[in-house]
Amino acid sequence: MSFNIVVLAKQVIDPEAPSASYRIDGSAGKLEVDSSQKIAPVINGFCENAIEAALQIKEAVGDATVSVISAGSDFVMDVMKKAVSMGSDEMYLLQDEKFSNLNDSSITAKLLATAIQKIGEYDLVLAGMQASDWDQAQVPLGIAEILGVPCVPIARKIEIKDGRAICERATDAGYETVSAPLPSVITVNNEFGQPRYPTLRNIMAAARKTPITWDAAELGLSDDDLSPRIKIVDLFIPEKQSQCEIIEGEDEEEMGRNLALKMREAKLI
């Protein structure tokens, strides 16, 4: 039987774009790109690492299928098809205006988990450790909870052996090796290796391939299912205040002494 890998990929605002290109809509609780800047979105960097991990596992296992899933309302097809041009087999786009502002991780997890169940049998779900827009790192954990499978976060190596995923994962203290039964959800970091460049053959194949699209109705999700449990009251850039004080003295020794006194007064030393 084929080994089935599902990869989660998110279209995000290009984090390398100039900050002047961004616009915050505080009332809607979202970050947007100024339309006059004409800056294309990208696939989240950690998601590309997850795609690379899936392709490496496919090469190691042999008979495997890699399916990529993304949710949103306004996909740029040339951007999303990069996942196929890297070597993925199938692409599923969950596209509906109701998916336009997925700020509630629990709703996003439910949406993606429903799509995974609709696809059918799966052995492994891979995701990037976090997205560059919100940095919450919550969705894969929620998916694992809904699917009722183990979750291994922040993996840097994955080996499939005897029906289990042997993972080396990063921790605050270094690295640890863990084993999880399949199916499992695993998030990966950028230590998995540089995402491969698309080949000309795969680019041409991706251009011909039509993604499978599902909306809320086709996924069997009601408005109540997609109703967020959290509300962003406001979104803003905090104002920062800085003060500069010149430390004076007759010479460097006196200035150093005066600086030490100031730091002691401020209880910094």
PDB file of C-alpha atoms in Angstrom, residues 59-168:
ATOM      1  CA  GLU A  59      12.243   9.131  -1.435  1.00  0.00           C
ATOM      2  CA  ALA A  60      13.188   6.987   1.566  1.00  0.00           C
ATOM      3  CA  VAL A  61       9.927   5.017   1.694  1.00  0.00           C
ATOM      4  CA  GLY A  62       9.587   4.546  -2.057  1.00  0.00           C
ATOM      5  CA  ASP A  63       5.882   4.067  -2.717  1.00  0.00           C
ATOM      6  CA  ALA A  64       4.419   7.265  -1.246  1.00  0.00           C
ATOM      7  CA  THR A  65       2.028  10.077  -2.132  1.00  0.00           C
ATOM      8  CA  VAL A  66       2.432  13.676  -0.957  1.00  0.00           C
ATOM      9  CA  SER A  67      -0.737  15.787  -0.794  1.00  0.00           C
ATOM     10  CA  VAL A  68      -0.606  19.483   0.121  1.00  0.00           C
ATOM     11  CA  ILE A  69      -3.546  21.274   1.775  1.00  0.00           C
ATOM     12  CA  SER A  70      -4.041  25.019   2.191  1.00  0.00           C
ATOM     13  CA  ALA A  71      -6.988  27.076   3.453  1.00  0.00           C
ATOM     14  CA  GLY A  72      -7.914  30.634   2.517  1.00  0.00           C
ATOM     15  CA  SER A  73     -10.068  32.792   0.280  1.00  0.00           C
ATOM     16  CA  ASP A  74      -7.722  34.480  -2.174  1.00  0.00           C
ATOM     17  CA  PHE A  75      -4.988  32.167  -3.426  1.00  0.00           C
ATOM     18  CA  VAL A  76      -2.320  33.253  -5.883  1.00  0.00           C
ATOM     19  CA  MET A  77      -2.091  30.095  -7.966  1.00  0.00           C
ATOM     20  CA  ASP A  78       1.487  30.634  -9.149  1.00  0.00           C
ATOM     21  CA  VAL A  79       2.541  30.852  -5.500  1.00  0.00           C
ATOM     22  CA  MET A  80       0.642  27.810  -4.267  1.00  0.00           C
ATOM     23  CA  LYS A  81       1.663  25.630  -7.223  1.00  0.00           C
ATOM     24  CA  LYS A  82       5.253  25.895  -6.037  1.00  0.00           C
ATOM     25  CA  ALA A  83       4.411  23.004  -3.704  1.00  0.00           C
ATOM     26  CA  VAL A  84       3.595  20.865  -6.749  1.00  0.00           C
ATOM     27  CA  SER A  85       6.610  22.057  -8.722  1.00  0.00           C
ATOM     28  CA  MET A  86       8.814  20.989  -5.790  1.00  0.00           C
ATOM     29  CA  GLY A  87       7.529  17.441  -6.282  1.00  0.00           C
ATOM     30  CA  SER A  88       4.224  17.046  -4.425  1.00  0.00           C
ATOM     31  CA  ASP A  89       1.611  14.814  -6.047  1.00  0.00           C
ATOM     32  CA  GLU A  90      -1.691  16.487  -5.186  1.00  0.00           C
ATOM     33  CA  MET A  91      -2.915  19.898  -4.017  1.00  0.00           C
ATOM     34  CA  TYR A  92      -6.139  20.612  -2.143  1.00  0.00           C
ATOM     35  CA  LEU A  93      -7.252  24.234  -1.766  1.00  0.00           C
ATOM     36  CA  LEU A  94      -9.927  24.942   0.832  1.00  0.00           C
ATOM     37  CA  GLN A  95     -11.269  28.112  -0.733  1.00  0.00           C
ATOM     38  CA  ASP A  96     -14.256  30.079   0.500  1.00  0.00           C
ATOM     39  CA  GLU A  97     -14.940  33.686   1.444  1.00  0.00           C
ATOM     40  CA  LYS A  98     -15.773  32.290   4.886  1.00  0.00           C
ATOM     41  CA  PHE A  99     -12.093  31.318   5.212  1.00  0.00           C
ATOM     42  CA  SER A 100     -10.848  34.883   4.585  1.00  0.00           C
ATOM     43  CA  ASN A 101      -9.755  35.755   8.121  1.00  0.00           C
ATOM     44  CA  LEU A 102      -8.807  32.607  10.012  1.00  0.00           C
ATOM     45  CA  ASN A 103      -7.438  34.178  13.193  1.00  0.00           C
ATOM     46  CA  ASP A 104      -8.885  31.545  15.530  1.00  0.00           C
ATOM     47  CA  SER A 105      -6.488  28.591  15.557  1.00  0.00           C
ATOM     48  CA  SER A 106      -9.185  26.201  16.775  1.00  0.00           C
ATOM     49  CA  ILE A 107     -11.363  26.976  13.733  1.00  0.00           C
ATOM     50  CA  THR A 108      -8.414  26.619  11.350  1.00  0.00           C
ATOM     51  CA  ALA A 109      -7.541  23.279  12.954  1.00  0.00           C
ATOM     52  CA  LYS A 110     -11.126  22.052  12.574  1.00  0.00           C
ATOM     53  CA  LEU A 111     -11.221  23.142   8.932  1.00  0.00           C
ATOM     54  CA  LEU A 112      -7.957  21.408   8.026  1.00  0.00           C
ATOM     55  CA  ALA A 113      -8.745  18.279  10.058  1.00  0.00           C
ATOM     56  CA  THR A 114     -12.076  17.964   8.242  1.00  0.00           C
ATOM     57  CA  ALA A 115     -10.260  18.160   4.892  1.00  0.00           C
ATOM     58  CA  ILE A 116      -7.723  15.532   5.972  1.00  0.00           C
ATOM     59  CA  GLN A 117     -10.561  13.195   6.938  1.00  0.00           C
ATOM     60  CA  LYS A 118     -12.271  13.843   3.589  1.00  0.00           C
ATOM     61  CA  ILE A 119      -9.099  12.950   1.682  1.00  0.00           C
ATOM     62  CA  GLY A 120      -9.187   9.531   3.314  1.00  0.00           C
ATOM     63  CA  GLU A 121      -6.410   7.320   4.630  1.00  0.00           C
ATOM     64  CA  TYR A 122      -3.236   9.064   5.769  1.00  0.00           C
ATOM     65  CA  ASP A 123      -0.094   7.876   7.510  1.00  0.00           C
ATOM     66  CA  LEU A 124       1.581  11.168   8.336  1.00  0.00           C
ATOM     67  CA  VAL A 125       0.592  14.827   8.592  1.00  0.00           C
ATOM     68  CA  LEU A 126       3.468  17.307   8.346  1.00  0.00           C
ATOM     69  CA  ALA A 127       3.389  21.032   9.063  1.00  0.00           C
ATOM     70  CA  GLY A 128       5.813  23.858   9.610  1.00  0.00           C
ATOM     71  CA  MET A 129       6.520  24.588  13.257  1.00  0.00           C
ATOM     72  CA  GLN A 130       4.818  27.999  12.952  1.00  0.00           C
ATOM     73  CA  ALA A 131       3.640  30.563  10.412  1.00  0.00           C
ATOM     74  CA  SER A 132       5.458  33.827   9.809  1.00  0.00           C
ATOM     75  CA  ASP A 133       2.325  35.969  10.072  1.00  0.00           C
ATOM     76  CA  TRP A 134       0.936  35.109  13.530  1.00  0.00           C
ATOM     77  CA  ASP A 135       3.669  32.828  14.960  1.00  0.00           C
ATOM     78  CA  GLN A 136       1.125  30.963  17.098  1.00  0.00           C
ATOM     79  CA  ALA A 137       2.236  27.364  16.363  1.00  0.00           C
ATOM     80  CA  GLN A 138      -1.148  26.046  17.543  1.00  0.00           C
ATOM     81  CA  VAL A 139      -2.951  24.686  14.479  1.00  0.00           C
ATOM     82  CA  PRO A 140      -1.041  21.363  14.062  1.00  0.00           C
ATOM     83  CA  LEU A 141      -1.558  20.546  17.743  1.00  0.00           C
ATOM     84  CA  GLY A 142      -5.283  21.211  17.369  1.00  0.00           C
ATOM     85  CA  ILE A 143      -5.442  18.992  14.287  1.00  0.00           C
ATOM     86  CA  ALA A 144      -3.780  16.136  16.182  1.00  0.00           C
ATOM     87  CA  GLU A 145      -6.318  16.532  18.995  1.00  0.00           C
ATOM     88  CA  ILE A 146      -9.269  16.442  16.572  1.00  0.00           C
ATOM     89  CA  LEU A 147      -7.880  13.449  14.657  1.00  0.00           C
ATOM     90  CA  GLY A 148      -6.984  11.667  17.889  1.00  0.00           C
ATOM     91  CA  VAL A 149      -3.367  11.009  16.909  1.00  0.00           C
ATOM     92  CA  PRO A 150       0.017  11.829  18.525  1.00  0.00           C
ATOM     93  CA  CYS A 151       1.788  15.106  17.792  1.00  0.00           C
ATOM     94  CA  VAL A 152       5.561  15.584  17.732  1.00  0.00           C
ATOM     95  CA  PRO A 153       6.585  19.264  17.533  1.00  0.00           C
ATOM     96  CA  ILE A 154       9.749  20.851  16.141  1.00  0.00           C
ATOM     97  CA  ALA A 155      11.323  17.821  14.468  1.00  0.00           C
ATOM     98  CA  ARG A 156      14.598  18.142  12.565  1.00  0.00           C
ATOM     99  CA  LYS A 157      14.864  14.516  11.409  1.00  0.00           C
ATOM    100  CA  ILE A 158      12.194  11.888  10.709  1.00  0.00           C
ATOM    101  CA  GLU A 159      12.673   8.193   9.941  1.00  0.00           C
ATOM    102  CA  ILE A 160       9.770   5.864   9.185  1.00  0.00           C
ATOM    103  CA  LYS A 161      10.429   2.423  10.631  1.00  0.00           C
ATOM    104  CA  ASP A 162       8.150  -0.493  11.551  1.00  0.00           C
ATOM    105  CA  GLY A 163       4.978   1.581  11.534  1.00  0.00           C
ATOM    106  CA  ARG A 164       6.443   4.351  13.662  1.00  0.00           C
ATOM    107  CA  ALA A 165       7.973   7.784  13.127  1.00  0.00           C
ATOM    108  CA  ILE A 166      11.386   8.105  14.793  1.00  0.00           C
ATOM    109  CA  CYS A 167      11.952  11.830  15.264  1.00  0.00           C
ATOM    110  CA  GLU A 168      14.845  13.913  16.469  1.00  0.00           C
TER     111      GLU A 168
END
